PDB file of C-alpha atoms and ligand atoms in Angstrom:
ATOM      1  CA  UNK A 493     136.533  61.881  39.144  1.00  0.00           C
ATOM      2  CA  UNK A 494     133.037  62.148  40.458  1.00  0.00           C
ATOM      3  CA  UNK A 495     129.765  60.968  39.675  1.00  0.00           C
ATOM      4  CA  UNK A 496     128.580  64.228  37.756  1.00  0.00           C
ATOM      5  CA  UNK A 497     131.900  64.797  36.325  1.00  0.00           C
ATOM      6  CA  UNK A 498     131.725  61.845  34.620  1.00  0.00           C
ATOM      7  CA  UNK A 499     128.398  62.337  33.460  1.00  0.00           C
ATOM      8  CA  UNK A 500     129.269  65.693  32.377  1.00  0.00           C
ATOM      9  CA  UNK A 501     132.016  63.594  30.069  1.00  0.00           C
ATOM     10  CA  UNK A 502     129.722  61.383  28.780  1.00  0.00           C
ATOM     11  CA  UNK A 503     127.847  64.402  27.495  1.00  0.00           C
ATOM     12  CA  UNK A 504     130.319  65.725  25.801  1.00  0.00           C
ATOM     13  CA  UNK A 505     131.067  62.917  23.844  1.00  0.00           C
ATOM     14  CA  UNK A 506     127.561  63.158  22.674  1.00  0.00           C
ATOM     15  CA  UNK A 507     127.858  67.088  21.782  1.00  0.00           C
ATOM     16  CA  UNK A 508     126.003  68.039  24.757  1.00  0.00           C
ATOM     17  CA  UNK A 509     126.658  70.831  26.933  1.00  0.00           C
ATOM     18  CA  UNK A 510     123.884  72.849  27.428  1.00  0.00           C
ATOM     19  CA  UNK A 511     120.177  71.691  27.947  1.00  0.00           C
ATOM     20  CA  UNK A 512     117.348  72.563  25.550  1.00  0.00           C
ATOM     21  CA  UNK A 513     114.261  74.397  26.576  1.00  0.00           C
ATOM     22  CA  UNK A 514     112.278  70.836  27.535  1.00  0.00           C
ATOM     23  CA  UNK A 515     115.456  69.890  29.128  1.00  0.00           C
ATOM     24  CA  UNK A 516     115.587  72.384  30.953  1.00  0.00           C
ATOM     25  CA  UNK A 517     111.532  72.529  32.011  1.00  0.00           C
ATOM     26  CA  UNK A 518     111.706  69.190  32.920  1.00  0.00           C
ATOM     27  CA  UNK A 519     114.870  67.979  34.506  1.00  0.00           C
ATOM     28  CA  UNK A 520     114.662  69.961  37.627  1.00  0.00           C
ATOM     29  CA  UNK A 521     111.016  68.613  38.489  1.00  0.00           C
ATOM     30  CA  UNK A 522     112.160  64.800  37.803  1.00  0.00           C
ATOM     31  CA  UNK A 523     115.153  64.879  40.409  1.00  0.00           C
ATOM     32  CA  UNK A 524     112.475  66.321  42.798  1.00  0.00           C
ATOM     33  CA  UNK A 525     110.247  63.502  42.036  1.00  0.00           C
ATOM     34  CA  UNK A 526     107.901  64.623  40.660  1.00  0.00           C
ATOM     35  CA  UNK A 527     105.836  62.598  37.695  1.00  0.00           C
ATOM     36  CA  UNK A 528     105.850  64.592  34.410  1.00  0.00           C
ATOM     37  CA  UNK A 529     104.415  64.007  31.200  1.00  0.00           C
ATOM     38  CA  UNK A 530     106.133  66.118  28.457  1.00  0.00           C
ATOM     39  CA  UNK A 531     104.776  66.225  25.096  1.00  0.00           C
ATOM     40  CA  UNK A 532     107.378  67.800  22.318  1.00  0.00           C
ATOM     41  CA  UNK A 533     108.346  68.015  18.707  1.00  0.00           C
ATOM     42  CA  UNK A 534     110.285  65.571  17.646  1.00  0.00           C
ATOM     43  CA  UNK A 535     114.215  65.812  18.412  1.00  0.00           C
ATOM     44  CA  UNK A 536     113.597  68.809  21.456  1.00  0.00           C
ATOM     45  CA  UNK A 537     115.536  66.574  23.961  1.00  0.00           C
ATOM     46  CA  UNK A 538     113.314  64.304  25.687  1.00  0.00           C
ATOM     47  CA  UNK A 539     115.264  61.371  25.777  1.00  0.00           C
ATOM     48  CA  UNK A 540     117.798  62.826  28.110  1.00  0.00           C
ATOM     49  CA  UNK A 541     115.017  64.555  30.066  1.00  0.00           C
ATOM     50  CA  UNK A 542     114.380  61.260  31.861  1.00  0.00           C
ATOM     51  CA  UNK A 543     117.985  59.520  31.020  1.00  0.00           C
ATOM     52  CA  UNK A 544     119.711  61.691  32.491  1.00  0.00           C
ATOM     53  CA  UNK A 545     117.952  61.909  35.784  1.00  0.00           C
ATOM     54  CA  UNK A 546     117.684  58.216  36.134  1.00  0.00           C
ATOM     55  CA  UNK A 547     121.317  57.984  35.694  1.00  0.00           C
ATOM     56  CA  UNK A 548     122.234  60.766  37.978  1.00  0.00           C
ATOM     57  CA  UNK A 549     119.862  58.883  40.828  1.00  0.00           C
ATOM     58  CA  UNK A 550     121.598  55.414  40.217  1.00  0.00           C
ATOM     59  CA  UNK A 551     124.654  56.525  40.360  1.00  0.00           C
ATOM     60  CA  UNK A 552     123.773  58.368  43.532  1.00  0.00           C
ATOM     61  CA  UNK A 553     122.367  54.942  44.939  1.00  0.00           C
ATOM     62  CA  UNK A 554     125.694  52.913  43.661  1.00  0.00           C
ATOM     63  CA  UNK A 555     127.593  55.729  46.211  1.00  0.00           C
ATOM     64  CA  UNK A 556     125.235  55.026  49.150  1.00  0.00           C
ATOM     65  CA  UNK A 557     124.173  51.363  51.034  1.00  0.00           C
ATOM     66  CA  UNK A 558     121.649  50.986  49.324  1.00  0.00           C
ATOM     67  CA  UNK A 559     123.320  49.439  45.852  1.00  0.00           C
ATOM     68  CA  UNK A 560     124.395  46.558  47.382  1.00  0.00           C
ATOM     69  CA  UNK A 561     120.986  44.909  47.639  1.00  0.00           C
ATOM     70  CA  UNK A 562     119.817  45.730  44.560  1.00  0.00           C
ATOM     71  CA  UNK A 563     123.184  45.956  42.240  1.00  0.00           C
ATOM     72  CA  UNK A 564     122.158  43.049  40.055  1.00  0.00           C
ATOM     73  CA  UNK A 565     118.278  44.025  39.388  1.00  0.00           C
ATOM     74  CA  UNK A 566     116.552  45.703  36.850  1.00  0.00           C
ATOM     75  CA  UNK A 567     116.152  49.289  38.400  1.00  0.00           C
ATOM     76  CA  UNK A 568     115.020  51.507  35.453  1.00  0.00           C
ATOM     77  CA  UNK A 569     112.046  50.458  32.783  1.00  0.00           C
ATOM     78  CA  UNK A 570     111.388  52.522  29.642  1.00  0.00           C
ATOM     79  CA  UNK A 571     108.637  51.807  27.757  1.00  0.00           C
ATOM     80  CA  UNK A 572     108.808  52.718  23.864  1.00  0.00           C
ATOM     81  CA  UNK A 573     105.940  52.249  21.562  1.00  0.00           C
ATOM     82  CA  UNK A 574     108.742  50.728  18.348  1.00  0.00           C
ATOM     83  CA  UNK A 575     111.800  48.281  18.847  1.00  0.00           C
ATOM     84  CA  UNK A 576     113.678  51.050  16.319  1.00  0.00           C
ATOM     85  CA  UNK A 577     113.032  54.103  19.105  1.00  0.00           C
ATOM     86  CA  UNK A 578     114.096  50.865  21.582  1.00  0.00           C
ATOM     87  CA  UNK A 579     117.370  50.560  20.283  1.00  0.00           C
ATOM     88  CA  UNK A 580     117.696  54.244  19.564  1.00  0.00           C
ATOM     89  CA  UNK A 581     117.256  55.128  23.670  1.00  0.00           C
ATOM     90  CA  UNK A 582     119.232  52.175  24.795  1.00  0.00           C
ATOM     91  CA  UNK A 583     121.953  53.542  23.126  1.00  0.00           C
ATOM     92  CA  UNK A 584     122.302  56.774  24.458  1.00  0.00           C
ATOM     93  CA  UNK A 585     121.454  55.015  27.289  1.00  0.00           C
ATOM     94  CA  UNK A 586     125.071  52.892  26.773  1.00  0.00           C
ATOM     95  CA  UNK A 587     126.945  56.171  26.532  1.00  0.00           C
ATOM     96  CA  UNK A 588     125.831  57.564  29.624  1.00  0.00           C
ATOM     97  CA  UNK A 589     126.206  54.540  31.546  1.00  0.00           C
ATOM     98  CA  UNK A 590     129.062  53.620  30.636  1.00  0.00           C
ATOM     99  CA  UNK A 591     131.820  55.383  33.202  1.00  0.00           C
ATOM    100  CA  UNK A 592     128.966  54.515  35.601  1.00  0.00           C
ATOM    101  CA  UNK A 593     129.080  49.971  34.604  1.00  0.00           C
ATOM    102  CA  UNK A 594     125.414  50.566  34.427  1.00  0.00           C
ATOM    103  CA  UNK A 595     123.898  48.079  32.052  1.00  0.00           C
ATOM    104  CA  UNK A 596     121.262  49.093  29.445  1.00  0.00           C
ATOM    105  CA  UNK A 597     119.512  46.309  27.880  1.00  0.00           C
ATOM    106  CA  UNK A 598     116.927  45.478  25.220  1.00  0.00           C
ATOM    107  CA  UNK A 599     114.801  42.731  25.542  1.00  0.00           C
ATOM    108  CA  UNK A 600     115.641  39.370  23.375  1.00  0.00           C
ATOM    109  CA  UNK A 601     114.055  36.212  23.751  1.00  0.00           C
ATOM    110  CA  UNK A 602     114.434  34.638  27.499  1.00  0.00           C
ATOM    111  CA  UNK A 603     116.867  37.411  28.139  1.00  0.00           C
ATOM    112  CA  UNK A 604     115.619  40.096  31.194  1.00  0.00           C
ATOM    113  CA  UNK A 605     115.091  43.580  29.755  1.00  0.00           C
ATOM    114  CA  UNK A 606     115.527  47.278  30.506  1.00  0.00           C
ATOM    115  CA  UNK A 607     114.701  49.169  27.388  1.00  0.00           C
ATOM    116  CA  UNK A 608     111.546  47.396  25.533  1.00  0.00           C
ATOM    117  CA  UNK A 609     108.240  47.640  23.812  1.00  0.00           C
ATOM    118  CA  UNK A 610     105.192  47.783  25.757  1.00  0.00           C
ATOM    119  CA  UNK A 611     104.100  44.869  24.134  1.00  0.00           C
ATOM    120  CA  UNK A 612     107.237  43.005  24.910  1.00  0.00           C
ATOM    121  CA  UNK A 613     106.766  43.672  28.279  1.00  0.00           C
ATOM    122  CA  UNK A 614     103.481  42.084  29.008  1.00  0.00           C
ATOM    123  CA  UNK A 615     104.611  39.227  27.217  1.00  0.00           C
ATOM    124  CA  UNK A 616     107.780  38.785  29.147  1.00  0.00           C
ATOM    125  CA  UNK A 617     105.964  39.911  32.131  1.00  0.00           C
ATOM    126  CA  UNK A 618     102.660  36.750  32.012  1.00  0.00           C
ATOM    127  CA  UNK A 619     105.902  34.432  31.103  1.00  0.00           C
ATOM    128  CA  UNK A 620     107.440  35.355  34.196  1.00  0.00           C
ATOM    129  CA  UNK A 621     110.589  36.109  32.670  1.00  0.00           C
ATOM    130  CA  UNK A 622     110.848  39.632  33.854  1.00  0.00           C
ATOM    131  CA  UNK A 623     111.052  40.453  37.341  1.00  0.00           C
ATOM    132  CA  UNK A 624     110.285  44.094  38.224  1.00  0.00           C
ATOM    133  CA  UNK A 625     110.142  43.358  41.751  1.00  0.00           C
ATOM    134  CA  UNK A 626     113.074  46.570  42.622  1.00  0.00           C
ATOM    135  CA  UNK A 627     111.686  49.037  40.286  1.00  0.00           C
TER     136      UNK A 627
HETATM  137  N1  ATP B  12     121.051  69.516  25.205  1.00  0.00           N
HETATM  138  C1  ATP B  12     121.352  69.101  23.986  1.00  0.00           C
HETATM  139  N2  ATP B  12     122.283  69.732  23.231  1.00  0.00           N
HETATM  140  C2  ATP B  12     122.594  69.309  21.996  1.00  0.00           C
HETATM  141  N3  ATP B  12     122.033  68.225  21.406  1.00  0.00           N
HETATM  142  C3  ATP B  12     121.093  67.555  22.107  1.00  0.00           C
HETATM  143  C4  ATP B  12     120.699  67.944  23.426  1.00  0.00           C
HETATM  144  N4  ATP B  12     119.770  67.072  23.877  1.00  0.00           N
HETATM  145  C5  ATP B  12     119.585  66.184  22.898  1.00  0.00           C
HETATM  146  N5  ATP B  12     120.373  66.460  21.843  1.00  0.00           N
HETATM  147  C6  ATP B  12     120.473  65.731  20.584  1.00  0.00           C
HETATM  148  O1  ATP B  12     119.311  66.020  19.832  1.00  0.00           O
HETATM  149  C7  ATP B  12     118.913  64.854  19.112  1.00  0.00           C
HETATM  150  C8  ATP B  12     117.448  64.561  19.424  1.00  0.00           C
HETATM  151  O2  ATP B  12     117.317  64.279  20.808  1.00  0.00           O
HETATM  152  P1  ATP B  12     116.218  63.232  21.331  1.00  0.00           P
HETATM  153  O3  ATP B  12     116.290  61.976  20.529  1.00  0.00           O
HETATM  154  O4  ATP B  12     116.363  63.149  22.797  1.00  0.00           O
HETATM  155  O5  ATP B  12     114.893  63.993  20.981  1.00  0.00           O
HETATM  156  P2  ATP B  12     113.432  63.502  21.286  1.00  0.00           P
HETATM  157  O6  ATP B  12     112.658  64.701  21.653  1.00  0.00           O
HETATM  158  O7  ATP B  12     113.454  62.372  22.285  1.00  0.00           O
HETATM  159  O8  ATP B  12     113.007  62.976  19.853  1.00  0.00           O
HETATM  160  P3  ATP B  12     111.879  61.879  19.482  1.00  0.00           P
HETATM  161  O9  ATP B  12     110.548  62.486  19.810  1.00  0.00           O
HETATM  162  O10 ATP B  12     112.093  61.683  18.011  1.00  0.00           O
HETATM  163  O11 ATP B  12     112.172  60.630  20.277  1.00  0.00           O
HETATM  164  C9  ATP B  12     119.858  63.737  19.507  1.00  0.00           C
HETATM  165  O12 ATP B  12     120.841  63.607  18.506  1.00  0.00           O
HETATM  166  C10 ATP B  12     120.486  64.233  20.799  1.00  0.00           C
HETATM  167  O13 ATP B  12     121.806  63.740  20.972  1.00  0.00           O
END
């Protein structure tokens, strides 16, 4: 199965199969690149607007020469502003990693982090715990 069919699954088991209007206005623009900032009611989509790009672009990277160099370091950082909206994006992060073995992580003490409060980044980050050296 390929890359976006498997994505496509991993949708569906989340109910998903057509994007919402801020999907929609702002997926295109990330997978050209381009920096966004999106600001929209609560529960319009915007989690996926940037999950589901990042995925798509990993999992394009894990197909090319490139993944081998960087396979086992942190590639993705999303910064939340609440460990509750954390855990919330790192798992729906999970489910569309998962036919991928992409790993999605929160940060714990001493342990290196993708999904995390701003706050628990600069901590990790001055005790050197983090390295963001790939993203
Ligand atoms: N295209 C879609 N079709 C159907 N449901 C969707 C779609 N995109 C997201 N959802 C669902 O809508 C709900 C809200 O989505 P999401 O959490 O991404 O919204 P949000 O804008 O990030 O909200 P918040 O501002 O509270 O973080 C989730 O249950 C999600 O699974």
């Amino acid at each position: 199965m390929s890359g976006f069919s498997l994505l496509v699954e991993a949708l569906e088991h989340l109910d998903i199969t057509h994007p919402t209007t801020v999907q929609l206005q702002t997926i295109p623009k990330v997978m050209k690149g381009h920096n966004i900032l999106c600001a929209a009611e609560t529960g319009s989509g915007k989690t996926l607007s940037y999950l589901l790009p990042v995925v798509h672009r990993l999992q394009a990277e894990k197909d090319s020469e490139m993944y081998g160099e960087g396979a086992h370091k942190i590639s993705t950082l999303v910064l939340v502003p609440s460990r509750e909206l954390a855990e919330q994006v790192a798992a729906v992060s999970r489910t569309l990693c998962a036919p991928f073995g992409f790993l999605t992580r929160t940060i714990q003490p001493f342990d290196p982090t993708v999904i995390q409060t701003s706050t628990g980044i600069i901590l990790y980050s001055h005790r050197r715990r983090l390295c963001l050296y790939h993203l």
